[in-house]
Amino acid sequence: MLWKLLMRSQPCRLCSFRKMLSAPQYRPFLVSFTYTTDNQSNKENERTVEKLYKLSVDIRKIRRLKGWVLLEDETYVEEIANILQQLGAEETAIASILERCPEAIICSPTAINIQRELWQLVCKNEEELVRLIEQFPESFFTIKDQENQRLNVQFFKELGLKNVVISRFLTTASNIFHNPIEKNKQMIKILQESYLNLGGSEANMKVWLLKLLSQNPFILLNSSAAIKETLEFLQEQSFTNFEILQLLSKLKGFLFQLCPRSIQKSISFSKNAFKCTDHDLKQLILKCPALLYYSVPVLEERIQGLLKEGISIAQIRETPMVLELMPHIVQYRIRKLNSLGYRIRDGHLANLNGTKKEFEANFGKIQAKKGRPLFNPVAPLNIEE
């Protein structure tokens, strides 16, 4: 969801050459072969293949997924492997990294050492760094805008984000580091102003902002115009500033990634499905902001799934948060409750709702109550004399 690179850069050859060629016919290891694409003859670099083979890398996997890497004239197999080894990576880990991200071998050692220093700014030690590289090799070996990345890391530190959060951004939301530092600063300023304009307090603003960024760093990829447009649309729908702030917090900032047109479609569908007034619908949305976030096809599928299980529209209106559950999860939970003789269609949906942990806790309570004897022989008797 949502990830696009938006900025100018001076990428290394990893980032400038992404064209993937069709998979060649397999041949034994260390034997070069020729295949034709677009009427041009391409031949594997035998030295590259041999060096990868010595590292116990599965060449067939690379040929199948990213064979174009093996066609490169200039590669740095040994150099990249040495850097990983210096960090403490074991041979099997190095082989796995190069199999899953063979682009690493066309990154210059100089660029990788700069990347290493950058990531070490937020890693406790080299052991943690190696673990992150093993888990997210593509994020580490995507080399571009390194000076801009460093400035953004420093900026996030100054905001008060913890290193563990910033390292999570580097691995799973790396696009935000490719934003020009000024754009990220501008977006932070807009979020702060929006929070204050919606009635948030200056004292709570920092905590609110850090929580929002931790939950959804992709909000930094938005534009200021989109944020303004969404806020104005919600105000036109009679949501108060306080209610909009509630929605923004509950949706973890994803609200700003929706366009007014999609929100309007979801509102119209929900109003028709629940056959309610504008006021009643607003109350439902405040209970379950997902009514704004989910598209019409998703909402329709989930409502129909609940109806097939014998659950009524009235029950859904009473506990709309149940729409946050995927249909297969609903079916699984209903079967579990049915096994205890609990008929969800005859009762409240609260026991069906919630996270996995919350559901299991509620299920355990129902199960314990079901097995409890009607008469406790060891309980003291209260007999009035």
Short mmCIF file of C-alpha atoms in Angstrom, two decimals:
data_model
loop_
_atom_site.label_atom_id
_atom_site.label_comp_id
_atom_site.label_asym_id
_atom_site.label_seq_id
_atom_site.Cartn_x
_atom_site.Cartn_y
_atom_site.Cartn_z
CA MET A 1 0.00 0.00 0.00
CA LEU A 2 1.02 3.45 -0.93
CA TRP A 3 4.74 3.07 -1.51
CA LYS A 4 6.25 5.16 -4.34
CA LEU A 5 9.63 6.75 -4.66
CA LEU A 6 9.10 10.48 -5.13
CA MET A 7 12.45 12.17 -5.09
CA ARG A 8 15.46 13.04 -7.22
CA SER A 9 18.60 11.14 -6.45
CA GLN A 10 21.98 10.00 -7.66
CA PRO A 11 21.51 6.25 -7.43
CA CYS A 12 24.21 3.67 -7.80
CA ARG A 13 23.90 1.12 -10.53
CA LEU A 14 21.53 -0.90 -8.34
CA CYS A 15 18.88 1.80 -8.65
CA SER A 16 19.56 2.93 -12.20
CA PHE A 17 19.25 -0.49 -13.81
CA ARG A 18 16.05 -2.30 -12.82
CA LYS A 19 15.00 -3.82 -16.10
CA MET A 20 14.37 -7.53 -15.64
CA LEU A 21 15.11 -9.93 -18.46
CA SER A 22 13.15 -13.06 -19.17
CA ALA A 23 14.36 -16.22 -17.42
CA PRO A 24 16.97 -18.25 -19.31
CA GLN A 25 17.11 -21.99 -19.79
CA TYR A 26 18.91 -23.64 -16.90
CA ARG A 27 22.34 -25.17 -17.31
CA PRO A 28 24.83 -26.59 -14.83
CA PHE A 29 26.58 -24.22 -12.38
CA LEU A 30 29.68 -22.36 -13.61
CA VAL A 31 28.73 -22.92 -17.23
CA SER A 32 27.96 -19.68 -19.03
CA PHE A 33 25.08 -19.67 -21.46
CA THR A 34 23.52 -17.40 -24.01
CA TYR A 35 19.89 -16.45 -24.52
CA THR A 36 18.23 -13.83 -26.59
CA THR A 37 15.94 -11.00 -25.54
CA ASP A 38 14.73 -8.27 -27.90
CA ASN A 39 17.02 -9.67 -30.58
CA GLN A 40 20.09 -8.91 -28.50
CA SER A 41 22.50 -11.59 -27.34
CA ASN A 42 23.22 -11.54 -23.60
CA LYS A 43 25.84 -13.61 -21.83
CA GLU A 44 26.33 -14.25 -18.13
CA ASN A 45 29.44 -13.01 -16.39
CA GLU A 46 31.29 -16.27 -15.68
CA ARG A 47 33.42 -14.73 -12.90
CA THR A 48 30.31 -13.51 -11.10
CA VAL A 49 28.64 -16.92 -11.34
CA GLU A 50 31.78 -18.68 -10.10
CA LYS A 51 32.22 -16.34 -7.10
CA LEU A 52 28.57 -16.75 -6.12
CA TYR A 53 28.87 -20.51 -6.45
CA LYS A 54 31.86 -20.49 -4.07
CA LEU A 55 29.66 -18.72 -1.52
CA SER A 56 27.09 -21.56 -1.84
CA VAL A 57 24.55 -19.20 -3.42
CA ASP A 58 21.73 -20.88 -5.35
CA ILE A 59 22.45 -19.56 -8.85
CA ARG A 60 19.27 -21.10 -10.23
CA LYS A 61 17.18 -18.99 -7.90
CA ILE A 62 18.89 -15.81 -9.10
CA ARG A 63 18.47 -16.83 -12.74
CA ARG A 64 14.79 -17.46 -12.14
CA LEU A 65 14.03 -14.23 -10.30
CA LYS A 66 16.63 -11.62 -11.29
CA GLY A 67 18.81 -13.09 -13.97
CA TRP A 68 19.73 -9.65 -15.31
CA VAL A 69 22.15 -9.21 -12.38
CA LEU A 70 24.33 -12.01 -13.73
CA LEU A 71 24.73 -10.15 -17.02
CA GLU A 72 26.49 -7.19 -15.42
CA ASP A 73 30.12 -6.70 -16.43
CA GLU A 74 31.18 -5.15 -13.14
CA THR A 75 30.18 -6.82 -9.87
CA TYR A 76 31.45 -6.85 -6.29
CA VAL A 77 30.60 -10.32 -5.01
CA GLU A 78 33.65 -10.82 -2.79
CA GLU A 79 33.66 -7.24 -1.52
CA ILE A 80 30.00 -7.32 -0.44
CA ALA A 81 30.45 -10.74 1.15
CA ASN A 82 33.49 -9.44 3.08
CA ILE A 83 31.54 -6.45 4.42
CA LEU A 84 28.76 -8.73 5.64
CA GLN A 85 31.32 -11.08 7.15
CA GLN A 86 33.00 -8.19 8.98
CA LEU A 87 29.64 -7.33 10.51
CA GLY A 88 29.39 -10.86 11.84
CA ALA A 89 27.12 -12.50 9.27
CA GLU A 90 27.60 -16.26 8.92
CA GLU A 91 28.17 -18.00 5.59
CA THR A 92 24.63 -19.32 5.36
CA ALA A 93 23.24 -15.85 6.10
CA ILE A 94 25.42 -14.27 3.42
CA ALA A 95 24.28 -16.82 0.85
CA SER A 96 20.63 -16.23 1.78
CA ILE A 97 21.01 -12.45 1.52
CA LEU A 98 22.60 -12.64 -1.94
CA GLU A 99 19.96 -15.10 -3.16
CA ARG A 100 17.07 -12.87 -2.08
CA CYS A 101 18.74 -9.61 -3.08
CA PRO A 102 21.30 -10.31 -5.80
CA GLU A 103 21.30 -6.59 -6.69
CA ALA A 104 23.66 -6.22 -3.74
CA ILE A 105 26.58 -7.43 -5.85
CA ILE A 106 26.32 -4.46 -8.22
CA CYS A 107 26.48 -1.89 -5.41
CA SER A 108 29.88 -0.34 -4.89
CA PRO A 109 31.62 -1.26 -1.61
CA THR A 110 32.05 2.47 -0.88
CA ALA A 111 28.28 3.04 -1.07
CA ILE A 112 27.60 -0.02 1.10
CA ASN A 113 30.04 1.14 3.77
CA ILE A 114 28.26 4.51 3.85
CA GLN A 115 24.94 2.67 4.18
CA ARG A 116 26.43 0.59 6.96
CA GLU A 117 27.45 3.70 8.89
CA LEU A 118 24.03 5.24 8.32
CA TRP A 119 22.12 2.25 9.69
CA GLN A 120 24.50 1.95 12.64
CA LEU A 121 23.25 5.36 13.79
CA VAL A 122 20.04 3.66 14.94
CA CYS A 123 21.24 0.12 15.67
CA LYS A 124 22.49 -0.86 19.13
CA ASN A 125 25.29 -2.99 17.75
CA GLU A 126 26.48 -4.86 14.67
CA GLU A 127 24.53 -7.95 15.68
CA GLU A 128 21.28 -6.01 15.42
CA LEU A 129 22.39 -4.52 12.10
CA VAL A 130 23.11 -7.97 10.63
CA ARG A 131 19.72 -9.20 11.79
CA LEU A 132 17.99 -6.30 10.03
CA ILE A 133 19.97 -6.87 6.82
CA GLU A 134 19.02 -10.56 6.90
CA GLN A 135 15.35 -9.71 7.32
CA PHE A 136 15.24 -6.75 4.90
CA PRO A 137 18.14 -7.03 2.42
CA GLU A 138 16.41 -5.04 -0.31
CA SER A 139 15.93 -2.05 2.00
CA PHE A 140 19.59 -2.07 2.97
CA PHE A 141 20.95 -2.52 -0.56
CA THR A 142 18.72 0.12 -2.15
CA ILE A 143 21.34 2.83 -2.33
CA LYS A 144 20.21 6.34 -3.14
CA ASP A 145 20.12 9.80 -1.59
CA GLN A 146 22.44 8.71 1.21
CA GLU A 147 23.15 12.23 2.43
CA ASN A 148 19.42 12.96 2.39
CA GLN A 149 18.79 9.74 4.32
CA ARG A 150 21.33 10.80 6.95
CA LEU A 151 19.66 14.20 7.34
CA ASN A 152 16.26 12.56 7.72
CA VAL A 153 17.57 10.13 10.34
CA GLN A 154 18.94 13.06 12.30
CA PHE A 155 15.66 14.96 11.90
CA PHE A 156 13.62 12.01 13.23
CA LYS A 157 15.97 11.74 16.18
CA GLU A 158 15.48 15.42 16.94
CA LEU A 159 11.70 14.95 16.82
CA GLY A 160 12.03 12.42 19.63
CA LEU A 161 11.48 9.16 17.78
CA LYS A 162 13.35 6.27 19.36
CA ASN A 163 16.08 4.44 17.45
CA VAL A 164 14.03 1.24 17.35
CA VAL A 165 11.22 3.13 15.60
CA ILE A 166 13.58 4.80 13.12
CA SER A 167 15.20 1.44 12.32
CA ARG A 168 11.73 0.05 11.63
CA PHE A 169 11.15 2.95 9.24
CA LEU A 170 14.43 2.18 7.45
CA THR A 171 13.40 -1.41 6.84
CA THR A 172 9.68 -1.16 6.15
CA ALA A 173 9.08 2.46 5.13
CA SER A 174 12.35 3.42 3.46
CA ASN A 175 10.58 5.69 0.96
CA ILE A 176 10.16 8.41 3.56
CA PHE A 177 13.96 8.73 3.82
CA HIS A 178 14.12 9.48 0.10
CA ASN A 179 11.84 12.47 0.63
CA PRO A 180 13.82 15.72 0.57
CA ILE A 181 14.44 16.70 4.18
CA GLU A 182 12.53 19.96 3.64
CA LYS A 183 9.43 18.07 2.51
CA ASN A 184 9.42 15.92 5.65
CA LYS A 185 9.86 19.02 7.79
CA GLN A 186 6.99 20.72 5.98
CA MET A 187 4.69 17.72 6.46
CA ILE A 188 5.50 17.55 10.17
CA LYS A 189 4.67 21.26 10.47
CA ILE A 190 1.35 20.75 8.67
CA LEU A 191 0.43 17.83 10.94
CA GLN A 192 1.25 19.89 14.01
CA GLU A 193 -0.82 22.84 12.75
CA SER A 194 -3.73 20.55 11.86
CA TYR A 195 -3.68 19.03 15.33
CA LEU A 196 -3.76 22.43 17.01
CA ASN A 197 -6.45 23.75 14.63
CA LEU A 198 -8.63 20.73 15.48
CA GLY A 199 -8.46 21.63 19.16
CA GLY A 200 -5.48 19.57 20.27
CA SER A 201 -3.39 21.01 23.07
CA GLU A 202 0.20 22.19 22.75
CA ALA A 203 1.13 20.05 25.74
CA ASN A 204 -0.08 16.82 24.11
CA MET A 205 1.01 17.61 20.55
CA LYS A 206 4.43 15.93 20.68
CA VAL A 207 3.08 12.69 22.12
CA TRP A 208 0.26 12.68 19.56
CA LEU A 209 2.63 13.32 16.65
CA LEU A 210 5.17 10.66 17.67
CA LYS A 211 2.41 8.09 18.12
CA LEU A 212 0.92 8.96 14.74
CA LEU A 213 4.30 8.64 12.98
CA SER A 214 5.07 5.37 14.76
CA GLN A 215 1.77 3.89 13.63
CA ASN A 216 1.84 5.23 10.08
CA PRO A 217 5.08 6.80 8.76
CA PHE A 218 3.61 6.78 5.25
CA ILE A 219 1.63 9.86 6.18
CA LEU A 220 4.81 11.78 5.27
CA LEU A 221 4.30 10.77 1.63
CA ASN A 222 1.07 12.79 1.49
CA SER A 223 0.75 16.31 0.15
CA SER A 224 -0.36 19.31 2.16
CA ALA A 225 -3.18 19.88 -0.35
CA ALA A 226 -4.55 16.37 0.23
CA ILE A 227 -4.59 16.85 4.00
CA LYS A 228 -6.40 20.17 3.69
CA GLU A 229 -8.93 18.72 1.24
CA THR A 230 -9.76 15.79 3.51
CA LEU A 231 -10.20 17.99 6.58
CA GLU A 232 -12.50 20.38 4.73
CA PHE A 233 -14.59 17.50 3.39
CA LEU A 234 -15.11 16.00 6.85
CA GLN A 235 -16.12 19.40 8.21
CA GLU A 236 -18.67 19.66 5.40
CA GLN A 237 -20.06 16.32 6.59
CA SER A 238 -20.86 17.96 9.96
CA PHE A 239 -18.04 16.31 11.89
CA THR A 240 -16.78 18.59 14.65
CA ASN A 241 -13.07 19.33 15.06
CA PHE A 242 -12.94 17.06 18.11
CA GLU A 243 -14.62 14.22 16.17
CA ILE A 244 -12.21 14.63 13.25
CA LEU A 245 -9.30 14.45 15.67
CA GLN A 246 -10.79 11.22 17.06
CA LEU A 247 -11.08 9.76 13.56
CA LEU A 248 -7.55 10.80 12.69
CA SER A 249 -6.15 9.12 15.81
CA LYS A 250 -8.22 5.94 15.45
CA LEU A 251 -7.34 5.54 11.78
CA LYS A 252 -3.65 6.14 12.56
CA GLY A 253 -3.39 8.87 9.98
CA PHE A 254 -4.63 6.68 7.12
CA LEU A 255 -7.58 9.05 6.95
CA PHE A 256 -5.39 11.55 5.10
CA GLN A 257 -4.58 8.95 2.48
CA LEU A 258 -8.22 8.75 1.41
CA CYS A 259 -9.73 11.07 -1.15
CA PRO A 260 -13.08 12.76 -0.44
CA ARG A 261 -14.65 10.91 -3.37
CA SER A 262 -13.92 7.45 -1.91
CA ILE A 263 -15.04 8.59 1.55
CA GLN A 264 -18.32 9.87 0.08
CA LYS A 265 -18.96 6.53 -1.64
CA SER A 266 -18.40 4.63 1.62
CA ILE A 267 -20.68 7.02 3.52
CA SER A 268 -23.48 6.68 0.94
CA PHE A 269 -23.22 2.89 0.93
CA SER A 270 -23.25 2.64 4.74
CA LYS A 271 -26.23 4.98 5.05
CA ASN A 272 -28.20 2.84 2.61
CA ALA A 273 -27.07 -0.49 4.09
CA PHE A 274 -27.96 0.46 7.66
CA LYS A 275 -30.99 2.55 6.65
CA CYS A 276 -30.15 5.29 9.12
CA THR A 277 -30.18 9.07 9.36
CA ASP A 278 -27.12 11.26 8.87
CA HIS A 279 -26.83 11.68 12.64
CA ASP A 280 -27.05 7.94 13.33
CA LEU A 281 -24.52 7.21 10.60
CA LYS A 282 -22.09 9.69 12.10
CA GLN A 283 -22.36 7.90 15.44
CA LEU A 284 -21.66 4.58 13.71
CA ILE A 285 -18.59 6.06 12.02
CA LEU A 286 -17.26 7.41 15.30
CA LYS A 287 -17.62 3.91 16.78
CA CYS A 288 -16.09 2.28 13.72
CA PRO A 289 -13.96 4.68 11.60
CA ALA A 290 -13.27 1.76 9.25
CA LEU A 291 -16.62 2.64 7.65
CA LEU A 292 -14.77 5.56 6.09
CA TYR A 293 -11.57 3.70 5.34
CA TYR A 294 -12.90 0.54 3.67
CA SER A 295 -14.03 0.67 0.07
CA VAL A 296 -17.62 -0.15 -0.88
CA PRO A 297 -16.76 -3.67 -2.20
CA VAL A 298 -15.01 -4.52 1.09
CA LEU A 299 -17.88 -3.23 3.22
CA GLU A 300 -20.41 -5.07 1.09
CA GLU A 301 -18.48 -8.34 1.33
CA ARG A 302 -18.19 -8.11 5.10
CA ILE A 303 -21.81 -7.20 5.70
CA GLN A 304 -22.99 -10.01 3.43
CA GLY A 305 -20.68 -12.44 5.24
CA LEU A 306 -22.24 -11.52 8.59
CA LEU A 307 -25.77 -11.79 7.21
CA LYS A 308 -25.03 -15.31 5.90
CA GLU A 309 -24.09 -16.31 9.44
CA GLY A 310 -27.53 -15.26 10.63
CA ILE A 311 -26.42 -11.95 12.12
CA SER A 312 -28.87 -9.11 11.63
CA ILE A 313 -28.30 -5.55 10.46
CA ALA A 314 -29.54 -4.39 13.88
CA GLN A 315 -26.79 -6.41 15.58
CA ILE A 316 -24.15 -4.93 13.25
CA ARG A 317 -25.42 -1.43 13.96
CA GLU A 318 -25.10 -2.11 17.68
CA THR A 319 -21.50 -3.35 17.32
CA PRO A 320 -20.18 -1.97 13.98
CA MET A 321 -16.55 -2.72 14.93
CA VAL A 322 -17.24 -6.30 13.87
CA LEU A 323 -16.83 -5.03 10.28
CA GLU A 324 -13.11 -4.70 10.96
CA LEU A 325 -12.89 -8.52 10.96
CA MET A 326 -12.23 -10.42 7.75
CA PRO A 327 -14.97 -12.93 6.77
CA HIS A 328 -12.86 -16.03 7.44
CA ILE A 329 -12.03 -14.75 10.93
CA VAL A 330 -15.72 -14.17 11.63
CA GLN A 331 -16.56 -17.72 10.52
CA TYR A 332 -13.80 -19.21 12.67
CA ARG A 333 -14.90 -17.33 15.78
CA ILE A 334 -18.55 -18.20 15.28
CA ARG A 335 -17.67 -21.91 15.01
CA LYS A 336 -15.67 -21.71 18.23
CA LEU A 337 -18.51 -20.01 20.08
CA ASN A 338 -21.01 -22.49 18.65
CA SER A 339 -18.92 -25.33 20.06
CA LEU A 340 -19.81 -24.02 23.53
CA GLY A 341 -23.47 -23.74 22.69
CA TYR A 342 -23.27 -19.95 22.37
CA ARG A 343 -25.47 -18.74 19.53
CA ILE A 344 -24.10 -15.46 18.26
CA ARG A 345 -27.24 -14.71 16.24
CA ASP A 346 -29.28 -14.67 19.45
CA GLY A 347 -26.96 -12.45 21.45
CA HIS A 348 -24.59 -9.51 21.37
CA LEU A 349 -21.64 -9.37 18.97
CA ALA A 350 -19.24 -8.14 21.65
CA ASN A 351 -17.93 -11.67 22.21
CA LEU A 352 -17.21 -11.97 18.49
CA ASN A 353 -15.44 -8.65 18.25
CA GLY A 354 -11.94 -7.50 19.16
CA THR A 355 -8.37 -8.57 18.52
CA LYS A 356 -7.28 -12.20 18.58
CA LYS A 357 -6.06 -11.81 22.15
CA GLU A 358 -9.30 -10.16 23.27
CA PHE A 359 -11.41 -12.83 21.58
CA GLU A 360 -9.45 -15.67 23.16
CA ALA A 361 -9.82 -14.04 26.59
CA ASN A 362 -13.60 -13.70 26.15
CA PHE A 363 -13.84 -17.25 24.82
CA GLY A 364 -11.97 -18.54 27.87
CA LYS A 365 -14.39 -16.76 30.19
CA ILE A 366 -17.41 -18.22 28.40
CA GLN A 367 -15.82 -21.67 28.46
CA ALA A 368 -15.07 -21.41 32.20
CA LYS A 369 -18.58 -20.22 32.94
CA LYS A 370 -20.02 -23.05 30.87
CA GLY A 371 -18.14 -25.66 32.88
CA ARG A 372 -18.81 -24.12 36.30
CA PRO A 373 -21.07 -26.23 38.56
CA LEU A 374 -24.42 -24.75 39.54
CA PHE A 375 -23.76 -25.63 43.18
CA ASN A 376 -20.39 -25.11 44.83
CA PRO A 377 -20.14 -27.62 47.73
CA VAL A 378 -17.27 -25.76 49.42
CA ALA A 379 -18.89 -22.34 49.38
CA PRO A 380 -19.98 -21.09 52.83
CA LEU A 381 -23.70 -21.01 53.45
CA ASN A 382 -25.26 -17.76 54.60
CA ILE A 383 -27.96 -18.91 57.01
CA GLU A 384 -29.69 -16.43 59.19
CA GLU A 385 -30.41 -17.76 62.65
#
